[in-house]
CSV table of C-alpha atoms in Angstrom, one decimal:
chain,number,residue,atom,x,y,z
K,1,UNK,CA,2.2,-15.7,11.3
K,2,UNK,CA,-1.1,-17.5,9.9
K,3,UNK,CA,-3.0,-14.1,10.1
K,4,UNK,CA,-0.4,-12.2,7.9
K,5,UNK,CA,-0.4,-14.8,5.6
K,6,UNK,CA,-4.4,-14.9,5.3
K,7,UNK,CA,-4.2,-11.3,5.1
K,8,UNK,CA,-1.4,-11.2,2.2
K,9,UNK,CA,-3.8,-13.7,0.5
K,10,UNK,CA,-6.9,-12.1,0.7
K,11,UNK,CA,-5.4,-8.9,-0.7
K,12,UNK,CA,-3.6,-11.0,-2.9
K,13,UNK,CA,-7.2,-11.6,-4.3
K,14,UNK,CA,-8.3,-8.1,-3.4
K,15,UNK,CA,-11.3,-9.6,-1.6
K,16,UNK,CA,-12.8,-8.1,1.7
K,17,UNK,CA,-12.7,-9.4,5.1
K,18,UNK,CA,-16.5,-9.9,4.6
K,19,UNK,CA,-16.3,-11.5,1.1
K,20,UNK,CA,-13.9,-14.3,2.4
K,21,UNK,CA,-15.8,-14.4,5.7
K,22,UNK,CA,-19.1,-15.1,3.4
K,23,UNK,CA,-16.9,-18.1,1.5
K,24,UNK,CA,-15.7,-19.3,4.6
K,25,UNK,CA,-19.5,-19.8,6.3
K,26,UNK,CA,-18.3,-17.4,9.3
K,27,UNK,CA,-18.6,-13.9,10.7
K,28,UNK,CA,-16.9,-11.1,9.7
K,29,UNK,CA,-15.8,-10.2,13.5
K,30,UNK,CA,-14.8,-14.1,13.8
K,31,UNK,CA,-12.5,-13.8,10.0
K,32,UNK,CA,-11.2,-10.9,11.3
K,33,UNK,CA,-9.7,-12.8,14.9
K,34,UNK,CA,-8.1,-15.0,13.2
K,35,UNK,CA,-6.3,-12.3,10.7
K,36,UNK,CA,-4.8,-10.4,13.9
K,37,UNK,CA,-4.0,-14.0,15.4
K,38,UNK,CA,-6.4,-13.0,18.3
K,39,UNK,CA,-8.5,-16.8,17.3
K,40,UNK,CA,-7.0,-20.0,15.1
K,41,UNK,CA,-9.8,-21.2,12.8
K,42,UNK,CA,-10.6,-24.9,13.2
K,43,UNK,CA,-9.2,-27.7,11.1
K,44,UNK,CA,-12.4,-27.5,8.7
K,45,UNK,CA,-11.9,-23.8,8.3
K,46,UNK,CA,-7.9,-24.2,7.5
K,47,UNK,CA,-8.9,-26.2,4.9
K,48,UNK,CA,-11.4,-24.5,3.5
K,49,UNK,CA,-8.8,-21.7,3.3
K,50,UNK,CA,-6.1,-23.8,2.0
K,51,UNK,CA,-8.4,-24.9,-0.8
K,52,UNK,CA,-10.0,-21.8,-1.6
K,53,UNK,CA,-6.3,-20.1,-1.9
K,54,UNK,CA,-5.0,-23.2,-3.7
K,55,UNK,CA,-2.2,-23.5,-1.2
K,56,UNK,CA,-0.8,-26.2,1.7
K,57,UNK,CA,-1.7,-25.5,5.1
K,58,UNK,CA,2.2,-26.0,5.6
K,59,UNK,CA,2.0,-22.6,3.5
K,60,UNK,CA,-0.7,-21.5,5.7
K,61,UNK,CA,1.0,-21.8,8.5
K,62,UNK,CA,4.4,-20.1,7.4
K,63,UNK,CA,6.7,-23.8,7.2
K,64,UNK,CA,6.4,-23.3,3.1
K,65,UNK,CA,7.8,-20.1,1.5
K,66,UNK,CA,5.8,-21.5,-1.6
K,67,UNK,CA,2.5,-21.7,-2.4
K,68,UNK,CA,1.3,-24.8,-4.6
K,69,UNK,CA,2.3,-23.3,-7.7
K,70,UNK,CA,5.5,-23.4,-6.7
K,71,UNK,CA,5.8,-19.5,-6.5
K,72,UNK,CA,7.5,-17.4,-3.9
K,73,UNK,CA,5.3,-15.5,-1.9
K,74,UNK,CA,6.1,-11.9,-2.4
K,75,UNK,CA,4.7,-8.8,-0.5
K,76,UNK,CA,2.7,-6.7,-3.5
K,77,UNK,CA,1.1,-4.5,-1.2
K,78,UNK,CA,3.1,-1.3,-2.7
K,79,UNK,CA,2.9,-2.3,-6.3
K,80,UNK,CA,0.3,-0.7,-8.4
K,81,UNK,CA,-2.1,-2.5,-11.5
K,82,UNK,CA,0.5,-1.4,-14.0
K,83,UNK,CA,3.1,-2.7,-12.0
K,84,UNK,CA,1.5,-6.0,-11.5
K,85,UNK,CA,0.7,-6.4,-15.0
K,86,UNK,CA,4.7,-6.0,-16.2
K,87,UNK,CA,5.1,-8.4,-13.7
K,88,UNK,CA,2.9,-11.2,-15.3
K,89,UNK,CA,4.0,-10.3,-18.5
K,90,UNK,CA,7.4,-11.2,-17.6
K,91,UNK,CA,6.4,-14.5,-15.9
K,92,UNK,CA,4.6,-15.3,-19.0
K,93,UNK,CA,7.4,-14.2,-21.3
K,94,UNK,CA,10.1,-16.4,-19.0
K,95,UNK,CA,7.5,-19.5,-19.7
K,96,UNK,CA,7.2,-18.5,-23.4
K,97,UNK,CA,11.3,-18.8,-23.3
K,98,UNK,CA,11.5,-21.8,-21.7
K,99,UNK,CA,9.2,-23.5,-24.4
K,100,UNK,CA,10.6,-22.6,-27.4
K,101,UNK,CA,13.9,-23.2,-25.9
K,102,UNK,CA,12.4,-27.1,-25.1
K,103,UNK,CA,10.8,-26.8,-29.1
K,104,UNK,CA,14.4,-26.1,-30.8
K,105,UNK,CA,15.7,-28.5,-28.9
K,106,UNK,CA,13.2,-31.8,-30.1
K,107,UNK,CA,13.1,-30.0,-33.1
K,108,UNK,CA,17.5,-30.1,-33.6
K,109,UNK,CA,17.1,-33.7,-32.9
């Protein structure tokens, strides 16, 4: 589970197994073990990881289903630019909701 979960976030980032490998201070070939669960990476490495990706090791490790922002993960792997982009824009135009809503409310008062 902690491999497909590096992997989702890597891509996530659209970063390669060498770039993360290079921010991590380890090989490629040793990154790369601990994607296909072959090697776990030591307690300094999970948090380098954790921190890099903004994220708990209980995410990490599969026992969150949210990262730190309080977002579900979700697999993007088949969605395109445009389609990540509508995306956002909806996120953004759910918080942009949300604040008027909390606006018109002090503002009624």
């Amino acid at each position: 589970m902690f491999g497909e979960i590096l992997m989702r976030l890597r891509k996530q980032k659209k970063l390669t197994q060498e770039e993360l490998a290079s921010v991590l201070g380890v090989a490629r070939t040793t990154y790369s073990s601990y994607e296909q669960n072959r090697r776990m990476p030591d307690a300094e490495i999970q948090n380098k990881i954790a921190d890099y990706f903004n994220v708990s090791l209980d995410y990490l490790h599969g026992r969150q289903e949210k990262d730190n922002d309080g977002i579900a993960f979700f697999d993007y792997d088949d969605l395109d630019e445009t389609d990540l982009a509508k995306i956002e824009g909806y996120i953004e135009a759910l918080r942009q909701q949300k604040k008027d809503a909390e606006r018109f409310k002090k503002e009624k008062k």
